[in-house]
Every structure is written in structure tokens, then in C-alpha cells.
Amino acid sequence: MDNYKVKLVKNNLQIDITNIIGNLSWSNSINSLGTKLSFDTARNPKDKYLNVFDSVEVGSFIVLTNNNNEIFRGIVVTEDIEQYKKAFSCLDFAFYLNQNKIIKQFKAISVSNAITQLCNSYSIPIGKVCNIATLITNIYNEKSLAEIIKDMLNKATAETGLKYRLEMRKGKLFVEKYTDLVVQAKVQLAKNIASFNSLQAIASLKRSRSIIDMKNSIVVYSASESYNSVEATAKDTANMQQFGLLQDTIKVENKDIAQARNIASKKLAELSKIITSTNIEILGNDELNAGRILHLNLASYDINGDFLIKDCKHTYNNGLHKCSLSLEEL
């Protein structure tokens, strides 16, 4: 049973502002770093009693909990003022990874060690960084911390085919494999009611299938000032016969040429298929977030398999927690 509290942290004190907010929502995506929290507060300059609670402002530290379990912590980054309300948007502490640009050089260091080194250098608390053996040799100029970490993770994915989730939880940085982030959509509506899988009571579902992002031929090449050299190719002949040639090219640096064939085959395995997208709305569960894997078995929709949560939005209004998910079949 949900019991959400929104707290304003000020002067080392936590002030419960739950009763003066509305339109509470939070969302995240695999295509962006960080979770965004939004809410409204009432506003009336003529009401002296209401003004006592008008203490949220840009830069305020906000914490969202559910049954004392922290769901979000971050800062208010925008404030929109209307006659009788204020709308606030907050970002978790991944905000600082995006906003700070640095100059950094790595030489033959594993991705996991490079991320740990970055975090230690810039006092970023670490929750977990899984082992990623891919070696990095690179100079990053005028890149944000987030851009550097994402680039290293992309290189690891190109080499191994494994995908990684980068996020902040409880003020700490986590880097984990998608395959280690399997969740269930369990909900409990009341203390005297047993929990159940909310996927058994889907409010809405929409599916689409597309070949727009399909690729059935991958060419990996290296380049210098004077020439280009094809280092490896990978093709799905059966797919090409059915859908025609859909080719992509990937440029690699000289130090990565030895991995060219592997990079081509991994990318082909990822893209040589019809992309199926599924959007559902269900009762909310705090474990549902972007980058998680969810198993769906819905015979009426001919669905049975594992799905990656690409985008996730939670809403909580009038005691009802809903969750909208954009899913990609694995």
C-alpha cells in the first residue's frame, strides 16, 4: 500500500509538504540520464496562512519517499508561476553529471576502473559499478562527466553486445547491466489485500511493429586523412532477401580495429530484426523504471517474452498510483 511523502530539505531539516502539492509525477528514459520529478503547489499572495508554506524555490532540495523508502532525491531546476499555482520541475543528482565539463585522459584502463576513477576525482558517491573489462584509451576534451561515461559504456556495448544502465539512486551512482535489472509489477492496494501482478489488469495497451530502424548489413571501417579502410562486414542474407538492403556504417579508431569483426556482428544481431514497441498503462510499482526488464505473458495480445522498459512515467493523484511504460521486446 502506497504512502508517498514529498519533503523539502532545508537547514538539515525535512519539512513535509505533501499536503500542499498536487499533480505529482516522476519519469525517466533510457535515452536520457536522470529522473525528473514534477509537482504543483497552490499560490495565493493574499492568503497569509498559505504563504507560510510557500517555501519551495529554484535550488530547493526535494526528497520523495514511499513508506519511508526513498524514491527520488534532487533539486528544483525550474519554477513556473501562475495566478493561483506554481509548477516545479526537479532533477536528481545526475543533473551535475550533465552540467560539468572536464578534460580527462585514459590510457589502457578498463571502463569500470575509469568510471570509478572519475567518481573519486569529483566526489561522486558510488552505489555500484559492475565489472566492465573493455579497455579505454582516449582523451576527452570539453566533455561532461555524463558524456564521458556514456561514451565509454557505448564502446563496451559495441564490443560485447551488453547494454548498461547509468543512473543515480539515493544520491549514488549506479552502473549495471540491463540483464541484472529484472523487476516485477507487484502492487498492494490495501493492507488487508494480498499483492498481485498489475500486468493482470492492464488499463490500456498499444503495439506497433516497424522496420524503420532495421539494419541487415553492417560495415565497420577505419579512416585517416588519406584513405578509408573497410575492416569488417556482417550481413543477414535472409533478412536482405525479404526486406532489401538496409546498411549502416560504423567508424572505429585504429586501436579498435582488432575488434572490428566483433563490433559488426554484435551490431547486426541488435538491428537485424523487426522492432516491436509496446505501450501499456498499469497500476504503479516503484521498481518500474527505465532500463529494467519486465516479463509479459498476455495470451490475448500474443505476447510472451522479456521486454526492456525504454520510458517510464509515474503519476500519483488522489491516492491512485499509475504507471505508463514504453517497452521494447528483447
Tab-separated table of N, CA and C in Angstrom, residues 171-326:
chain	number	residue	atom	x	y	z
A	171	GLY	N	21.202	9.360	-4.267
A	171	GLY	CA	22.379	10.218	-4.298
A	171	GLY	C	23.659	9.521	-4.691
A	172	LYS	N	23.572	8.248	-5.122
A	172	LYS	CA	24.766	7.499	-5.508
A	172	LYS	C	24.669	7.040	-6.960
A	173	LEU	N	25.843	6.871	-7.585
A	173	LEU	CA	25.890	6.473	-8.987
A	173	LEU	C	25.899	4.954	-9.116
A	174	PHE	N	25.060	4.466	-10.020
A	174	PHE	CA	24.978	3.035	-10.301
A	174	PHE	C	25.202	2.788	-11.790
A	175	VAL	N	26.034	1.815	-12.115
A	175	VAL	CA	26.198	1.324	-13.480
A	175	VAL	C	25.986	-0.182	-13.428
A	176	GLU	N	24.917	-0.648	-14.074
A	176	GLU	CA	24.556	-2.059	-14.004
A	176	GLU	C	24.104	-2.561	-15.366
A	177	LYS	N	24.272	-3.854	-15.605
A	177	LYS	CA	23.799	-4.459	-16.842
A	177	LYS	C	22.270	-4.533	-16.826
A	178	TYR	N	21.667	-4.269	-17.990
A	178	TYR	CA	20.221	-4.401	-18.084
A	178	TYR	C	19.769	-5.779	-17.601
A	179	THR	N	20.531	-6.813	-17.951
A	179	THR	CA	20.128	-8.182	-17.628
A	179	THR	C	20.102	-8.454	-16.128
A	180	ASP	N	20.715	-7.580	-15.340
A	180	ASP	CA	20.683	-7.724	-13.879
A	180	ASP	C	19.554	-6.922	-13.241
A	181	LEU	N	18.759	-6.246	-14.073
A	181	LEU	CA	17.716	-5.363	-13.551
A	181	LEU	C	16.333	-5.877	-13.950
A	182	VAL	N	16.031	-7.094	-13.538
A	182	VAL	CA	14.735	-7.712	-13.820
A	182	VAL	C	13.771	-7.385	-12.676
A	183	VAL	N	12.586	-6.882	-13.019
A	183	VAL	CA	11.623	-6.465	-11.997
A	183	VAL	C	10.262	-7.102	-12.244
A	184	GLN	N	9.393	-6.992	-11.246
A	184	GLN	CA	8.010	-7.430	-11.357
A	184	GLN	C	7.089	-6.261	-11.031
A	185	ALA	N	5.872	-6.320	-11.555
A	185	ALA	CA	4.916	-5.223	-11.356
A	185	ALA	C	3.926	-5.574	-10.252
A	186	LYS	N	4.429	-5.876	-9.067
A	186	LYS	CA	3.566	-6.238	-7.941
A	186	LYS	C	2.986	-4.981	-7.287
A	187	VAL	N	1.711	-5.026	-6.942
A	187	VAL	CA	1.073	-3.915	-6.235
A	187	VAL	C	0.206	-4.464	-5.106
A	188	GLN	N	0.045	-3.643	-4.071
A	188	GLN	CA	-0.850	-3.972	-2.958
A	188	GLN	C	-1.712	-2.751	-2.683
A	189	LEU	N	-3.001	-2.869	-2.925
A	189	LEU	CA	-3.900	-1.722	-2.841
A	189	LEU	C	-4.307	-1.383	-1.415
A	190	ALA	N	-4.259	-2.352	-0.522
A	190	ALA	CA	-4.612	-2.114	0.883
A	190	ALA	C	-3.901	-3.145	1.746
A	191	LYS	N	-3.759	-2.827	3.032
A	191	LYS	CA	-3.024	-3.711	3.936
A	191	LYS	C	-3.682	-5.077	4.068
A	192	ASN	N	-5.009	-5.107	3.945
A	192	ASN	CA	-5.728	-6.374	4.128
A	192	ASN	C	-5.986	-7.097	2.808
A	193	ILE	N	-5.323	-6.636	1.740
A	193	ILE	CA	-5.463	-7.264	0.425
A	193	ILE	C	-4.097	-7.765	-0.023
A	194	ALA	N	-4.048	-8.994	-0.504
A	194	ALA	CA	-2.781	-9.563	-0.959
A	194	ALA	C	-2.280	-8.823	-2.200
A	195	SER	N	-0.967	-8.761	-2.354
A	195	SER	CA	-0.387	-8.129	-3.539
A	195	SER	C	-0.664	-8.986	-4.768
A	196	PHE	N	-0.674	-8.346	-5.937
A	196	PHE	CA	-0.905	-9.063	-7.191
A	196	PHE	C	-0.100	-8.394	-8.294
A	197	ASN	N	0.022	-9.075	-9.405
A	197	ASN	CA	0.762	-8.559	-10.552
A	197	ASN	C	-0.151	-7.635	-11.346
A	198	SER	N	0.203	-6.351	-11.403
A	198	SER	CA	-0.669	-5.384	-12.085
A	198	SER	C	-0.721	-5.613	-13.593
A	199	LEU	N	0.181	-6.448	-14.133
A	199	LEU	CA	0.106	-6.787	-15.557
A	199	LEU	C	-1.116	-7.643	-15.860
A	200	GLN	N	-1.763	-8.147	-14.811
A	200	GLN	CA	-3.007	-8.899	-14.991
A	200	GLN	C	-4.213	-7.972	-15.120
A	201	ALA	N	-3.987	-6.681	-14.931
A	201	ALA	CA	-5.090	-5.711	-15.007
A	201	ALA	C	-4.616	-4.473	-15.764
A	202	ILE	N	-4.203	-4.670	-17.008
A	202	ILE	CA	-3.688	-3.570	-17.825
A	202	ILE	C	-4.828	-2.640	-18.224
A	203	ALA	N	-4.642	-1.341	-17.973
A	203	ALA	CA	-5.682	-0.363	-18.313
A	203	ALA	C	-5.737	-0.112	-19.811
A	204	SER	N	-4.573	-0.055	-20.456
A	204	SER	CA	-4.533	0.149	-21.904
A	204	SER	C	-3.253	-0.449	-22.456
A	205	LEU	N	-3.310	-0.879	-23.723
A	205	LEU	CA	-2.145	-1.463	-24.385
A	205	LEU	C	-2.175	-1.119	-25.863
A	206	LYS	N	-1.010	-0.740	-26.384
A	206	LYS	CA	-0.870	-0.442	-27.806
A	206	LYS	C	0.445	-1.018	-28.290
A	207	ARG	N	0.403	-1.714	-29.434
A	207	ARG	CA	1.611	-2.315	-30.001
A	207	ARG	C	1.857	-1.779	-31.405
A	208	SER	N	3.133	-1.690	-31.769
A	208	SER	CA	3.494	-1.313	-33.136
A	208	SER	C	4.739	-2.081	-33.546
A	209	ARG	N	4.835	-2.400	-34.848
A	209	ARG	CA	5.991	-3.107	-35.392
A	209	ARG	C	6.538	-2.297	-36.555
A	210	SER	N	7.857	-2.187	-36.634
A	210	SER	CA	8.454	-1.298	-37.629
A	210	SER	C	9.808	-1.826	-38.091
A	211	ILE	N	10.136	-1.511	-39.359
A	211	ILE	CA	11.473	-1.815	-39.886
A	211	ILE	C	12.260	-0.529	-40.141
A	212	ILE	N	11.763	0.602	-39.644
A	212	ILE	CA	12.427	1.883	-39.893
A	212	ILE	C	13.860	1.876	-39.379
A	213	ASP	N	14.085	1.275	-38.220
A	213	ASP	CA	15.433	1.253	-37.639
A	213	ASP	C	16.169	-0.055	-37.905
A	214	MET	N	15.616	-0.901	-38.758
A	214	MET	CA	16.263	-2.175	-39.072
A	214	MET	C	17.516	-1.963	-39.911
A	215	LYS	N	18.562	-2.752	-39.647
A	215	LYS	CA	19.767	-2.792	-40.474
A	215	LYS	C	20.147	-4.257	-40.667
A	216	ASN	N	20.382	-4.650	-41.942
A	216	ASN	CA	20.756	-6.038	-42.207
A	216	ASN	C	22.152	-6.170	-42.802
A	217	SER	N	22.869	-5.058	-42.875
A	217	SER	CA	24.258	-5.069	-43.328
A	217	SER	C	25.028	-4.022	-42.534
A	218	ILE	N	26.133	-4.438	-41.935
A	218	ILE	CA	26.957	-3.536	-41.133
A	218	ILE	C	28.373	-3.514	-41.700
A	219	VAL	N	28.880	-2.324	-41.968
A	219	VAL	CA	30.250	-2.142	-42.455
A	219	VAL	C	31.027	-1.367	-41.402
A	220	VAL	N	32.107	-1.950	-40.931
A	220	VAL	CA	32.979	-1.291	-39.956
A	220	VAL	C	34.248	-0.855	-40.675
A	221	TYR	N	34.595	0.424	-40.537
A	221	TYR	CA	35.756	0.943	-41.267
A	221	TYR	C	36.602	1.830	-40.366
A	222	SER	N	37.836	2.000	-40.775
A	222	SER	CA	38.730	2.959	-40.131
A	222	SER	C	39.089	4.019	-41.154
A	223	ALA	N	39.509	5.169	-40.679
A	223	ALA	CA	39.777	6.280	-41.595
A	223	ALA	C	40.985	7.070	-41.132
A	224	SER	N	41.712	7.575	-42.109
A	224	SER	CA	42.809	8.502	-41.843
A	224	SER	C	42.637	9.685	-42.775
A	225	GLU	N	43.585	10.594	-42.767
A	225	GLU	CA	43.481	11.768	-43.638
A	225	GLU	C	43.561	11.390	-45.110
A	226	SER	N	44.224	10.282	-45.438
A	226	SER	CA	44.472	9.944	-46.842
A	226	SER	C	43.609	8.806	-47.384
A	227	TYR	N	43.043	7.954	-46.503
A	227	TYR	CA	42.266	6.832	-47.030
A	227	TYR	C	41.312	6.274	-45.976
A	228	ASN	N	40.293	5.539	-46.492
A	228	ASN	CA	39.392	4.763	-45.647
A	228	ASN	C	39.650	3.282	-45.891
A	229	SER	N	39.496	2.478	-44.856
A	229	SER	CA	39.733	1.044	-44.991
A	229	SER	C	38.599	0.274	-44.332
A	230	VAL	N	37.948	-0.614	-45.120
A	230	VAL	CA	36.906	-1.468	-44.563
A	230	VAL	C	37.570	-2.569	-43.742
A	231	GLU	N	37.216	-2.638	-42.472
A	231	GLU	CA	37.849	-3.592	-41.565
A	231	GLU	C	37.019	-4.859	-41.371
A	232	ALA	N	35.704	-4.746	-41.503
A	232	ALA	CA	34.845	-5.921	-41.314
A	232	ALA	C	33.451	-5.627	-41.841
A	233	THR	N	32.764	-6.671	-42.258
A	233	THR	CA	31.363	-6.553	-42.657
A	233	THR	C	30.588	-7.721	-42.056
A	234	ALA	N	29.315	-7.485	-41.824
A	234	ALA	CA	28.420	-8.539	-41.344
A	234	ALA	C	27.079	-8.351	-42.030
A	235	LYS	N	26.511	-9.456	-42.564
A	235	LYS	CA	25.262	-9.358	-43.307
A	235	LYS	C	24.301	-10.460	-42.884
A	236	ASP	N	23.018	-10.124	-42.917
A	236	ASP	CA	21.949	-11.093	-42.696
A	236	ASP	C	21.282	-11.312	-44.049
A	237	THR	N	21.735	-12.334	-44.771
A	237	THR	CA	21.294	-12.543	-46.156
A	237	THR	C	19.797	-12.808	-46.244
A	238	ALA	N	19.278	-13.622	-45.351
A	238	ALA	CA	17.845	-13.936	-45.379
A	238	ALA	C	17.014	-12.679	-45.158
A	239	ASN	N	17.448	-11.847	-44.242
A	239	ASN	CA	16.748	-10.596	-43.974
A	239	ASN	C	16.805	-9.684	-45.193
A	240	MET	N	17.963	-9.629	-45.858
A	240	MET	CA	18.125	-8.778	-47.040
A	240	MET	C	17.207	-9.225	-48.172
A	241	GLN	N	17.035	-10.530	-48.326
A	241	GLN	CA	16.160	-11.040	-49.382
A	241	GLN	C	14.708	-10.656	-49.133
A	242	GLN	N	14.329	-10.569	-47.872
A	242	GLN	CA	12.943	-10.235	-47.536
A	242	GLN	C	12.679	-8.738	-47.553
A	243	PHE	N	13.615	-7.936	-47.026
A	243	PHE	CA	13.354	-6.510	-46.837
A	243	PHE	C	14.211	-5.594	-47.713
A	244	GLY	N	15.164	-6.157	-48.450
A	244	GLY	CA	16.068	-5.320	-49.229
A	244	GLY	C	17.257	-4.877	-48.388
A	245	LEU	N	18.218	-4.257	-49.035
A	245	LEU	CA	19.436	-3.829	-48.343
A	245	LEU	C	19.160	-2.636	-47.435
A	246	LEU	N	19.515	-2.783	-46.169
A	246	LEU	CA	19.404	-1.713	-45.172
A	246	LEU	C	20.739	-1.676	-44.428
A	247	GLN	N	21.637	-0.805	-44.869
A	247	GLN	CA	23.028	-0.849	-44.413
A	247	GLN	C	23.389	0.322	-43.515
A	248	ASP	N	24.248	0.024	-42.554
A	248	ASP	CA	24.788	1.057	-41.676
A	248	ASP	C	26.301	0.920	-41.651
A	249	THR	N	26.984	2.034	-41.357
A	249	THR	CA	28.440	2.029	-41.256
A	249	THR	C	28.854	2.481	-39.863
A	250	ILE	N	29.940	1.920	-39.386
A	250	ILE	CA	30.481	2.272	-38.074
A	250	ILE	C	31.963	2.569	-38.228
A	251	LYS	N	32.366	3.731	-37.788
A	251	LYS	CA	33.778	4.106	-37.840
A	251	LYS	C	34.455	3.720	-36.531
A	252	VAL	N	35.626	3.086	-36.639
A	252	VAL	CA	36.391	2.728	-35.449
A	252	VAL	C	37.760	3.390	-35.507
A	253	GLU	N	38.314	3.644	-34.353
A	253	GLU	CA	39.663	4.185	-34.274
A	253	GLU	C	40.670	3.054	-34.462
A	254	ASN	N	41.901	3.413	-34.792
A	254	ASN	CA	42.927	2.410	-35.083
A	254	ASN	C	43.083	1.396	-33.958
A	255	LYS	N	42.967	1.873	-32.724
A	255	LYS	CA	43.163	0.977	-31.582
A	255	LYS	C	42.051	-0.051	-31.448
A	256	ASP	N	40.918	0.171	-32.159
A	256	ASP	CA	39.778	-0.738	-32.055
A	256	ASP	C	39.635	-1.660	-33.264
A	257	ILE	N	40.582	-1.602	-34.210
A	257	ILE	CA	40.469	-2.388	-35.438
A	257	ILE	C	40.379	-3.882	-35.139
A	258	ALA	N	41.115	-4.343	-34.133
A	258	ALA	CA	41.106	-5.767	-33.790
A	258	ALA	C	39.716	-6.246	-33.394
A	259	GLN	N	38.872	-5.329	-32.950
A	259	GLN	CA	37.516	-5.676	-32.519
A	259	GLN	C	36.483	-5.463	-33.621
A	260	ALA	N	36.932	-5.114	-34.832
A	260	ALA	CA	36.007	-4.715	-35.896
A	260	ALA	C	34.986	-5.802	-36.217
A	261	ARG	N	35.442	-7.032	-36.401
A	261	ARG	CA	34.519	-8.118	-36.750
A	261	ARG	C	33.496	-8.348	-35.633
A	262	ASN	N	33.970	-8.290	-34.415
A	262	ASN	CA	33.080	-8.473	-33.267
A	262	ASN	C	32.053	-7.353	-33.186
A	263	ILE	N	32.499	-6.109	-33.409
A	263	ILE	CA	31.598	-4.957	-33.379
A	263	ILE	C	30.523	-5.090	-34.447
A	264	ALA	N	30.922	-5.516	-35.653
A	264	ALA	CA	29.965	-5.668	-36.752
A	264	ALA	C	28.914	-6.726	-36.429
A	265	SER	N	29.344	-7.869	-35.919
A	265	SER	CA	28.396	-8.957	-35.643
A	265	SER	C	27.448	-8.605	-34.499
A	266	LYS	N	27.961	-7.918	-33.473
A	266	LYS	CA	27.108	-7.527	-32.353
A	266	LYS	C	26.045	-6.520	-32.793
A	267	LYS	N	26.455	-5.543	-33.601
A	267	LYS	CA	25.501	-4.530	-34.071
A	267	LYS	C	24.464	-5.158	-34.999
A	268	LEU	N	24.880	-6.095	-35.846
A	268	LEU	CA	23.934	-6.772	-36.731
A	268	LEU	C	22.906	-7.556	-35.917
A	269	ALA	N	23.364	-8.258	-34.900
A	269	ALA	CA	22.439	-9.028	-34.063
A	269	ALA	C	21.416	-8.124	-33.391
A	270	GLU	N	21.823	-6.907	-33.067
A	270	GLU	CA	20.923	-5.963	-32.402
A	270	GLU	C	19.875	-5.392	-33.348
A	271	LEU	N	20.270	-5.122	-34.610
A	271	LEU	CA	19.415	-4.339	-35.505
A	271	LEU	C	18.738	-5.136	-36.614
A	272	SER	N	19.162	-6.373	-36.846
A	272	SER	CA	18.599	-7.139	-37.957
A	272	SER	C	17.314	-7.848	-37.527
A	273	LYS	N	16.312	-7.050	-37.221
A	273	LYS	CA	15.034	-7.606	-36.781
A	273	LYS	C	13.956	-6.529	-36.865
A	274	ILE	N	12.717	-6.982	-36.884
A	274	ILE	CA	11.589	-6.056	-36.796
A	274	ILE	C	11.518	-5.544	-35.362
A	275	ILE	N	11.454	-4.228	-35.212
A	275	ILE	CA	11.399	-3.630	-33.881
A	275	ILE	C	9.940	-3.559	-33.427
A	276	THR	N	9.661	-4.208	-32.318
A	276	THR	CA	8.313	-4.204	-31.758
A	276	THR	C	8.268	-3.308	-30.531
A	277	SER	N	7.380	-2.328	-30.553
A	277	SER	CA	7.205	-1.421	-29.421
A	277	SER	C	5.830	-1.648	-28.805
A	278	THR	N	5.788	-1.621	-27.494
A	278	THR	CA	4.540	-1.831	-26.764
A	278	THR	C	4.391	-0.757	-25.705
A	279	ASN	N	3.235	-0.131	-25.647
A	279	ASN	CA	2.948	0.884	-24.633
A	279	ASN	C	1.786	0.408	-23.775
A	280	ILE	N	1.999	0.427	-22.459
A	280	ILE	CA	0.947	-0.021	-21.553
A	280	ILE	C	0.775	0.978	-20.414
A	281	GLU	N	-0.413	0.967	-19.826
A	281	GLU	CA	-0.676	1.730	-18.608
A	281	GLU	C	-1.204	0.760	-17.565
A	282	ILE	N	-0.541	0.756	-16.401
A	282	ILE	CA	-0.898	-0.172	-15.336
A	282	ILE	C	-0.861	0.548	-13.994
A	283	LEU	N	-1.315	-0.131	-12.952
A	283	LEU	CA	-1.140	0.387	-11.600
A	283	LEU	C	0.350	0.425	-11.278
A	284	GLY	N	0.768	1.461	-10.560
A	284	GLY	CA	2.187	1.724	-10.397
A	284	GLY	C	2.892	0.861	-9.371
A	285	ASN	N	4.184	0.688	-9.624
A	285	ASN	CA	5.100	-0.004	-8.721
A	285	ASN	C	6.421	0.750	-8.774
A	286	ASP	N	7.018	1.021	-7.619
A	286	ASP	CA	8.225	1.847	-7.569
A	286	ASP	C	9.429	1.206	-8.248
A	287	GLU	N	9.410	-0.117	-8.443
A	287	GLU	CA	10.526	-0.787	-9.103
A	287	GLU	C	10.513	-0.580	-10.609
A	288	LEU	N	9.407	-0.120	-11.144
A	288	LEU	CA	9.300	0.083	-12.588
A	288	LEU	C	10.004	1.378	-12.973
A	289	ASN	N	11.107	1.239	-13.675
A	289	ASN	CA	11.887	2.382	-14.132
A	289	ASN	C	12.559	2.038	-15.447
A	290	ALA	N	12.993	3.047	-16.174
A	290	ALA	CA	13.691	2.825	-17.433
A	290	ALA	C	14.931	1.973	-17.203
A	291	GLY	N	15.209	1.090	-18.169
A	291	GLY	CA	16.373	0.230	-18.066
A	291	GLY	C	16.116	-1.080	-17.356
A	292	ARG	N	14.871	-1.298	-16.916
A	292	ARG	CA	14.528	-2.561	-16.268
A	292	ARG	C	13.942	-3.533	-17.292
A	293	ILE	N	14.024	-4.813	-16.957
A	293	ILE	CA	13.460	-5.852	-17.812
A	293	ILE	C	12.229	-6.434	-17.122
A	294	LEU	N	11.160	-6.525	-17.895
A	294	LEU	CA	9.860	-6.958	-17.383
A	294	LEU	C	9.363	-8.112	-18.249
A	295	HIS	N	8.889	-9.170	-17.628
A	295	HIS	CA	8.353	-10.305	-18.392
A	295	HIS	C	6.848	-10.140	-18.562
A	296	LEU	N	6.397	-10.236	-19.810
A	296	LEU	CA	4.971	-10.143	-20.119
A	296	LEU	C	4.489	-11.454	-20.717
A	297	ASN	N	3.344	-11.928	-20.236
A	297	ASN	CA	2.695	-13.112	-20.792
A	297	ASN	C	1.217	-12.797	-20.931
A	298	LEU	N	0.849	-12.284	-22.105
A	298	LEU	CA	-0.519	-11.839	-22.362
A	298	LEU	C	-1.035	-12.563	-23.598
A	299	ALA	N	-1.690	-13.693	-23.374
A	299	ALA	CA	-2.127	-14.536	-24.482
A	299	ALA	C	-3.076	-13.806	-25.423
A	300	SER	N	-3.934	-12.943	-24.874
A	300	SER	CA	-4.919	-12.250	-25.707
A	300	SER	C	-4.272	-11.283	-26.691
A	301	TYR	N	-3.025	-10.886	-26.423
A	301	TYR	CA	-2.298	-9.997	-27.332
A	301	TYR	C	-1.148	-10.720	-28.038
A	302	ASP	N	-1.084	-12.043	-27.875
A	302	ASP	CA	0.000	-12.843	-28.462
A	302	ASP	C	1.364	-12.328	-28.003
A	303	ILE	N	1.457	-12.039	-26.703
A	303	ILE	CA	2.701	-11.532	-26.117
A	303	ILE	C	3.197	-12.514	-25.066
A	304	ASN	N	4.435	-12.927	-25.197
A	304	ASN	CA	5.066	-13.780	-24.184
A	304	ASN	C	6.579	-13.645	-24.327
A	305	GLY	N	7.179	-12.864	-23.450
A	305	GLY	CA	8.622	-12.676	-23.538
A	305	GLY	C	9.101	-11.587	-22.606
A	306	ASP	N	10.387	-11.294	-22.713
A	306	ASP	CA	11.007	-10.252	-21.899
A	306	ASP	C	11.033	-8.937	-22.662
A	307	PHE	N	10.766	-7.852	-21.931
A	307	PHE	CA	10.705	-6.524	-22.534
A	307	PHE	C	11.576	-5.554	-21.741
A	308	LEU	N	12.256	-4.677	-22.465
A	308	LEU	CA	13.034	-3.606	-21.848
A	308	LEU	C	12.146	-2.386	-21.679
A	309	ILE	N	12.134	-1.810	-20.477
A	309	ILE	CA	11.402	-0.562	-20.257
A	309	ILE	C	12.246	0.584	-20.811
A	310	LYS	N	11.777	1.202	-21.889
A	310	LYS	CA	12.517	2.304	-22.513
A	310	LYS	C	12.179	3.638	-21.855
A	311	ASP	N	10.900	3.854	-21.621
A	311	ASP	CA	10.430	5.089	-20.996
A	311	ASP	C	9.410	4.730	-19.925
A	312	CYS	N	9.443	5.489	-18.844
A	312	CYS	CA	8.550	5.199	-17.720
A	312	CYS	C	8.075	6.509	-17.101
A	313	LYS	N	6.765	6.621	-16.886
A	313	LYS	CA	6.219	7.791	-16.201
A	313	LYS	C	5.246	7.345	-15.120
A	314	HIS	N	5.509	7.808	-13.895
A	314	HIS	CA	4.633	7.544	-12.756
A	314	HIS	C	3.791	8.787	-12.466
A	315	THR	N	2.528	8.577	-12.133
A	315	THR	CA	1.677	9.667	-11.650
A	315	THR	C	1.004	9.208	-10.364
A	316	TYR	N	0.828	10.158	-9.452
A	316	TYR	CA	0.156	9.846	-8.184
A	316	TYR	C	-0.788	10.990	-7.852
A	317	ASN	N	-2.081	10.709	-7.971
A	317	ASN	CA	-3.103	11.713	-7.692
A	317	ASN	C	-4.286	11.053	-6.990
A	318	ASN	N	-4.786	11.721	-5.965
A	318	ASN	CA	-5.953	11.235	-5.219
A	318	ASN	C	-5.767	9.792	-4.742
A	319	GLY	N	-4.560	9.477	-4.328
A	319	GLY	CA	-4.284	8.162	-3.777
A	319	GLY	C	-4.108	7.054	-4.800
A	320	LEU	N	-4.136	7.395	-6.098
A	320	LEU	CA	-4.010	6.380	-7.150
A	320	LEU	C	-2.668	6.522	-7.863
A	321	HIS	N	-1.896	5.446	-7.850
A	321	HIS	CA	-0.577	5.417	-8.474
A	321	HIS	C	-0.678	4.674	-9.807
A	322	LYS	N	-0.420	5.392	-10.907
A	322	LYS	CA	-0.441	4.798	-12.240
A	322	LYS	C	0.950	4.875	-12.861
A	323	CYS	N	1.186	3.982	-13.808
A	323	CYS	CA	2.485	3.943	-14.469
A	323	CYS	C	2.284	3.701	-15.959
A	324	SER	N	2.869	4.579	-16.784
A	324	SER	CA	2.838	4.416	-18.236
A	324	SER	C	4.216	3.963	-18.698
A	325	LEU	N	4.254	2.851	-19.445
A	325	LEU	CA	5.520	2.260	-19.854
A	325	LEU	C	5.606	2.145	-21.368
A	326	SER	N	6.770	2.477	-21.905
A	326	SER	CA	7.095	2.207	-23.302
A	326	SER	C	8.101	1.064	-23.306
